[in-house]
Amino acid sequence: MIVRVAHNIISPLGMSTAENYAAVKAGRSELRRYEGKWGLPEPFVASLVDRDKVEQAFAAITDNKAYTFFEKMIILSAWQAIREAGINTASDRVLFILSTTKGNVFLLDKRETGFPEERVLLGAAARQLVDFFHNPNAPIVVSNACISGVCAQIEAMRNLESGCFDYVVTVGCDVQSAFIVSGFQSFKALSPEPCKPFDANRCGLNLGDAAATIIYTRKDNASADEWVACRGAIRNDANHISGPSRTGEGSYRALKVALGEAHPEDIAFINAHGTATMYNDEMESVAIERAGLAQVPVNGLKGYYGHTMGAAGILETILSMQAIDEHNILATKGYETLGVTHPLVVSNQNMPTEKRMFIKLLSGFGGCNAALLFAKGGRSC
């Protein structure tokens, strides 16, 4: 069994998983409207981390200043999870996986000085992570659009199942910049107000900063209180460079594989991608109904964080685990009235549950889709 041993979240809502979960449970969000930020001509709504707070926390673990802000985020998140797990990262039995879509892309701005040009490459940024922890293995970088965080966890599972490693430190992170925001603005994909996943009045997504880490290991058996990554699937339907499949084909196929022999009535909820764009939410509703899961509650967490890109799959997995630990289904912030054609059970209120399984679902540009089934205790995997 692939078992979670430690975790961390750093975001505008807090510097730990506990802080983040408490904030989301209470309905807090740090989505704010920014005007003139980074010299961009159009305003945008985003959830941006307090950089001074991150800098102070990073300075508490090292006085080395040779890291970009993105690298500080991934190192700090990993450091907190590694400290919780108590593992020796200098061992060749420990692997690092980095999930990110843009990494140090802000270094393309010539005003960002003091770092070698190669650090804009994702592999170079990942090397800073493993070198900080004195790890001898080459890091794996997963950069597959919005599904990167789930892909990275599936890659962690595969590497542990191979028997080559005892632990995999899986870190997801993206930090917003003028490059990223202007790209989404060019797609006309950004909402001028806090996003509304699955809502009839949704009009686009928001963006957000975050770093999140899950450490996995392999065990013969899991205790009743341990989280197990059961099955994952990546299915690419290659529908369009940016538009999701109208039939939800790739998402449907990923859901069916991830569900396996589990019964829909045993699933507490599906934590969906829920970007609040017109076509993504509609596609997910089609895929969920096609997979026979229309009666399973669905929630989305973008109304708290915005779209955190490479961090989303890991951050939202951790929060979903925390929710079930408290017998809770987190509310979909921003949701009021169902705005997709296929019936979904979505709520803007926290709801109780006694079930111990959930599915994490993501989709992304290029027709990529991924799903993962998790179970507490792993007995139903």
XYZ file of C-alpha atoms in Angstrom:
381
model
C 0.000 0.000 0.000
C 1.169 3.532 -0.802
C 0.748 5.410 2.481
C 0.986 9.110 3.303
C 3.476 9.811 6.082
C 3.655 13.633 6.162
C 2.318 16.772 4.491
C 2.459 20.566 4.387
C 0.703 23.498 2.714
C 2.035 27.042 2.314
C -0.431 29.534 0.874
C -1.975 32.952 1.511
C -4.215 31.174 4.050
C -1.377 29.860 6.200
C 2.061 28.312 6.567
C 0.908 24.846 7.599
C -1.750 22.303 6.714
C -3.560 22.975 9.996
C -3.763 26.729 9.340
C -4.974 26.186 5.793
C -7.610 23.642 6.712
C -8.960 25.788 9.548
C -9.229 28.768 7.197
C -11.046 26.814 4.489
C -13.387 25.184 6.996
C -14.260 28.671 8.257
C -14.949 29.865 4.700
C -11.990 32.256 4.435
C -10.416 33.259 1.145
C -7.520 35.539 0.214
C -8.759 36.237 -3.308
C -8.250 39.968 -3.897
C -8.544 42.400 -6.799
C -5.200 43.807 -7.977
C -4.848 46.888 -10.151
C -1.530 47.859 -11.742
C 0.200 44.822 -10.232
C 3.490 44.022 -12.029
C 2.686 46.826 -14.471
C -0.162 44.890 -16.055
C -2.715 47.163 -17.747
C -5.742 45.047 -16.761
C -6.839 44.382 -13.156
C -7.173 40.792 -11.996
C -8.360 38.790 -8.981
C -5.856 36.430 -7.377
C -4.722 34.914 -4.090
C -1.110 35.996 -3.584
C 1.082 34.869 -0.707
C 2.594 37.321 1.795
C 6.174 37.283 0.560
C 7.596 38.812 3.732
C 6.102 35.988 5.787
C 7.647 33.367 3.500
C 11.011 35.149 3.512
C 11.020 35.248 7.321
C 10.124 31.563 7.597
C 12.821 30.632 5.089
C 15.437 32.718 6.898
C 14.673 30.712 10.027
C 15.918 27.492 8.391
C 18.911 28.839 6.423
C 20.841 32.045 5.795
C 21.590 30.995 2.208
C 20.227 33.734 -0.055
C 21.042 32.033 -3.376
C 17.457 30.942 -4.042
C 14.616 32.449 -6.025
C 11.274 32.998 -4.314
C 9.831 29.948 -6.072
C 12.728 27.816 -4.818
C 12.241 29.125 -1.292
C 8.587 28.102 -1.433
C 9.322 24.513 -2.498
C 12.213 24.108 -0.064
C 10.240 25.516 2.863
C 7.188 23.335 2.206
C 9.319 20.214 1.754
C 11.378 21.051 4.858
C 8.309 21.211 7.072
C 6.950 17.884 5.764
C 10.357 16.197 5.998
C 10.744 17.373 9.589
C 7.336 15.836 10.379
C 8.275 12.546 8.686
C 11.729 12.371 10.272
C 13.352 10.836 7.189
C 16.987 11.013 6.086
C 16.895 12.881 2.773
C 20.574 12.155 2.133
C 19.668 8.513 1.500
C 19.562 7.183 -2.042
C 16.309 5.471 -1.040
C 14.547 8.852 -1.008
C 13.258 10.395 -4.254
C 12.075 13.956 -4.879
C 9.350 14.788 -7.410
C 8.537 18.399 -8.307
C 5.157 19.315 -9.786
C 5.054 22.739 -11.416
C 3.813 24.347 -14.600
C 5.938 27.482 -14.704
C 8.637 27.256 -12.017
C 11.025 30.221 -12.236
C 9.399 31.636 -15.367
C 9.510 35.119 -13.832
C 13.275 35.057 -14.434
C 12.492 35.773 -18.088
C 11.859 39.320 -16.906
C 15.261 40.955 -17.398
C 14.671 43.038 -14.281
C 15.127 39.834 -12.249
C 18.880 39.759 -11.762
C 21.385 37.767 -9.777
C 20.433 34.262 -10.940
C 21.924 32.176 -13.776
C 19.780 31.997 -16.896
C 19.558 28.210 -16.596
C 17.447 28.527 -13.424
C 14.418 29.290 -15.593
C 14.596 25.608 -16.626
C 12.388 23.413 -14.438
C 15.099 20.802 -13.995
C 17.532 23.410 -12.715
C 15.018 24.612 -10.129
C 14.367 21.021 -9.032
C 18.106 20.509 -8.626
C 18.139 23.371 -6.081
C 15.542 21.437 -4.086
C 17.427 18.139 -3.937
C 20.783 19.808 -3.353
C 19.386 21.684 -0.355
C 18.436 18.353 1.225
C 21.700 16.631 0.139
C 19.788 14.049 -1.847
C 21.920 12.054 -4.327
C 19.144 11.179 -6.789
C 18.181 13.096 -9.899
C 14.822 14.760 -9.209
C 11.799 14.032 -11.368
C 9.913 17.039 -12.722
C 6.259 16.659 -13.671
C 4.885 19.522 -15.769
C 1.633 18.467 -17.402
C -0.557 21.569 -17.278
C -3.222 21.650 -14.567
C -3.065 17.906 -13.817
C 0.594 18.043 -12.736
C -0.133 17.591 -9.021
C -2.090 14.374 -9.530
C 0.390 13.123 -12.161
C 3.209 13.671 -9.662
C 1.421 11.586 -7.039
C 0.832 8.795 -9.552
C 4.538 8.944 -10.422
C 5.339 8.695 -6.709
C 3.160 5.587 -6.460
C 4.886 3.965 -9.432
C 8.355 4.615 -8.057
C 7.472 3.188 -4.652
C 5.828 0.142 -6.229
C 9.047 -0.477 -8.196
C 10.847 -1.112 -4.918
C 13.643 1.308 -5.807
C 12.757 3.819 -3.099
C 11.474 3.846 0.474
C 10.093 7.390 0.448
C 9.025 9.871 -2.202
C 8.822 13.573 -1.363
C 6.248 15.040 -3.747
C 6.254 18.847 -3.907
C 3.889 21.019 -5.954
C 4.273 24.751 -6.428
C 3.567 27.709 -8.655
C 4.073 31.400 -7.979
C 2.103 33.910 -10.007
C 3.795 36.568 -12.147
C 3.089 39.017 -14.950
C 3.977 36.299 -17.463
C 1.374 33.869 -16.116
C -1.428 36.355 -15.477
C -1.063 38.022 -18.867
C -1.194 34.596 -20.521
C -4.527 33.765 -18.906
C -5.778 37.263 -19.685
C -5.010 36.652 -23.361
C -7.306 33.610 -23.199
C -10.037 35.795 -21.664
C -10.181 33.109 -18.969
C -9.931 35.273 -15.836
C -12.922 36.327 -13.759
C -13.131 39.980 -12.685
C -14.513 38.785 -9.331
C -13.941 35.801 -7.009
C -14.652 32.644 -8.976
C -17.858 30.594 -8.721
C -17.187 26.903 -9.432
C -20.127 25.074 -11.049
C -22.353 28.113 -10.581
C -24.802 29.404 -13.188
C -23.140 32.837 -13.006
C -19.525 31.699 -13.230
C -17.419 33.724 -15.630
C -13.859 32.475 -15.316
C -11.050 31.486 -13.018
C -8.733 33.203 -10.550
C -5.053 32.397 -10.013
C -3.168 31.727 -6.783
C 0.204 31.117 -5.137
C 0.839 27.935 -3.162
C 3.324 25.218 -2.332
C 2.268 21.822 -0.987
C 4.097 18.619 -0.108
C 3.042 15.011 0.467
C 5.531 12.328 1.479
C 4.587 8.754 0.606
C 6.028 5.383 1.583
C 5.143 1.754 0.842
C 3.784 -0.570 3.519
C 2.342 -4.067 3.519
C -0.622 -2.820 5.541
C -2.013 0.531 6.630
C -3.479 1.329 10.008
C -7.073 2.525 10.265
C -5.910 6.144 10.568
C -3.437 6.168 7.677
C -4.219 7.530 4.221
C -3.622 5.260 1.240
C -3.311 6.265 -2.413
C -5.272 3.406 -4.002
C -5.407 3.849 -7.779
C -4.652 6.607 -10.217
C -5.106 7.115 -13.931
C -4.036 9.639 -16.560
C -6.107 9.722 -19.730
C -5.482 12.211 -22.523
C -8.205 12.770 -25.111
C -6.227 15.408 -27.089
C -9.443 17.315 -27.680
C -8.012 20.817 -28.143
C -5.061 22.944 -27.088
C -7.190 24.733 -24.478
C -10.796 23.483 -24.708
C -11.975 20.350 -22.841
C -13.813 17.496 -24.526
C -17.561 18.062 -24.814
C -18.101 14.394 -23.957
C -15.644 14.438 -21.045
C -13.947 11.430 -22.611
C -10.539 11.586 -20.949
C -11.931 12.561 -17.559
C -14.548 9.804 -17.745
C -11.932 7.172 -18.562
C -9.648 8.357 -15.744
C -12.558 8.227 -13.289
C -13.506 4.677 -14.291
C -9.975 3.375 -13.784
C -9.479 5.203 -10.484
C -12.821 3.951 -9.146
C -11.958 0.334 -9.986
C -14.012 -2.078 -7.891
C -14.968 0.549 -5.313
C -18.685 1.293 -5.007
C -19.962 4.819 -5.671
C -21.954 4.724 -2.422
C -18.662 4.349 -0.507
C -17.202 7.593 -1.910
C -17.554 10.594 0.405
C -17.020 13.117 -2.395
C -15.259 13.949 -5.626
C -12.900 16.877 -5.200
C -13.172 18.247 -8.723
C -10.964 20.609 -10.686
C -13.774 23.179 -10.550
C -11.980 26.085 -12.217
C -15.242 28.036 -12.702
C -14.658 28.387 -16.426
C -17.701 27.725 -18.571
C -16.408 24.642 -20.366
C -14.294 22.913 -17.685
C -17.098 22.697 -15.132
C -19.538 21.511 -17.778
C -17.105 18.830 -18.982
C -16.594 17.541 -15.443
C -20.336 17.242 -14.938
C -20.587 15.126 -18.106
C -17.689 12.878 -17.081
C -18.968 12.390 -13.530
C -22.440 11.398 -14.714
C -21.025 9.089 -17.408
C -18.939 7.359 -14.730
C -22.067 6.628 -12.678
C -21.072 9.047 -9.920
C -23.772 11.719 -10.249
C -25.109 11.021 -6.742
C -21.688 11.445 -5.109
C -21.185 14.932 -3.570
C -18.823 17.170 -5.544
C -16.778 20.070 -4.227
C -14.154 22.460 -5.573
C -11.635 24.557 -3.633
C -10.680 27.225 -6.190
C -12.966 29.749 -4.446
C -10.537 29.756 -1.513
C -7.195 29.674 -3.324
C -7.763 30.412 -6.973
C -6.075 28.055 -9.413
C -2.690 27.148 -7.907
C -1.644 25.251 -11.046
C 1.189 22.799 -10.257
C 0.318 22.875 -6.556
C -3.424 22.301 -6.993
C -3.482 18.508 -7.166
C -1.376 18.155 -4.019
C -2.872 21.016 -2.004
C -6.447 19.902 -2.712
C -5.607 16.263 -1.936
C -4.222 17.210 1.476
C -7.251 19.354 2.347
C -9.621 16.585 1.254
C -7.817 14.137 3.548
C -8.047 16.588 6.443
C -11.753 17.052 5.782
C -12.534 13.340 5.989
C -10.394 13.112 9.134
C -12.984 15.496 10.628
C -15.947 13.724 8.957
C -16.472 16.781 6.779
C -17.170 17.621 3.126
C -15.817 21.111 2.519
C -18.100 23.692 0.942
C -17.624 24.979 -2.598
C -17.054 28.669 -1.947
C -18.726 30.925 -4.513
C -21.298 28.331 -5.534
C -24.993 29.230 -5.320
C -27.025 27.793 -8.215
C -26.153 24.763 -10.331
C -24.932 25.966 -13.704
C -24.025 22.738 -15.517
C -26.348 20.608 -17.615
C -25.697 17.330 -15.804
C -26.912 17.057 -12.199
C -24.192 17.328 -9.577
C -24.532 17.359 -5.794
C -22.701 20.617 -5.002
C -23.083 22.625 -1.783
C -21.829 25.989 -0.490
C -22.078 24.650 3.060
C -19.830 22.174 4.865
C -21.577 18.808 5.106
C -21.013 15.819 7.417
C -19.814 12.424 6.197
C -18.814 9.131 7.794
C -17.317 7.745 4.584
C -13.575 7.210 4.260
C -12.835 7.464 0.544
C -12.664 10.293 -1.997
C -11.589 10.920 -5.580
C -9.329 13.771 -6.661
C -10.098 14.838 -10.240
C -8.168 17.252 -12.482
C -8.133 18.256 -16.146
C -5.966 20.598 -18.176
C -4.890 22.149 -21.457
C -4.257 19.794 -24.334
C -6.994 17.381 -23.259
C -5.104 15.922 -20.277
C -7.078 14.388 -17.404
C -6.193 12.578 -14.179
C -7.988 10.988 -11.242
C -6.842 9.395 -7.980
C -8.786 7.334 -5.437
C -7.792 7.670 -1.778
C -8.984 5.632 1.197
C -8.414 6.083 4.895
C -7.107 2.764 6.152
C -6.955 1.355 2.642
C -9.290 -1.546 3.349
C -11.459 -0.745 0.325
C -8.610 -0.150 -2.138
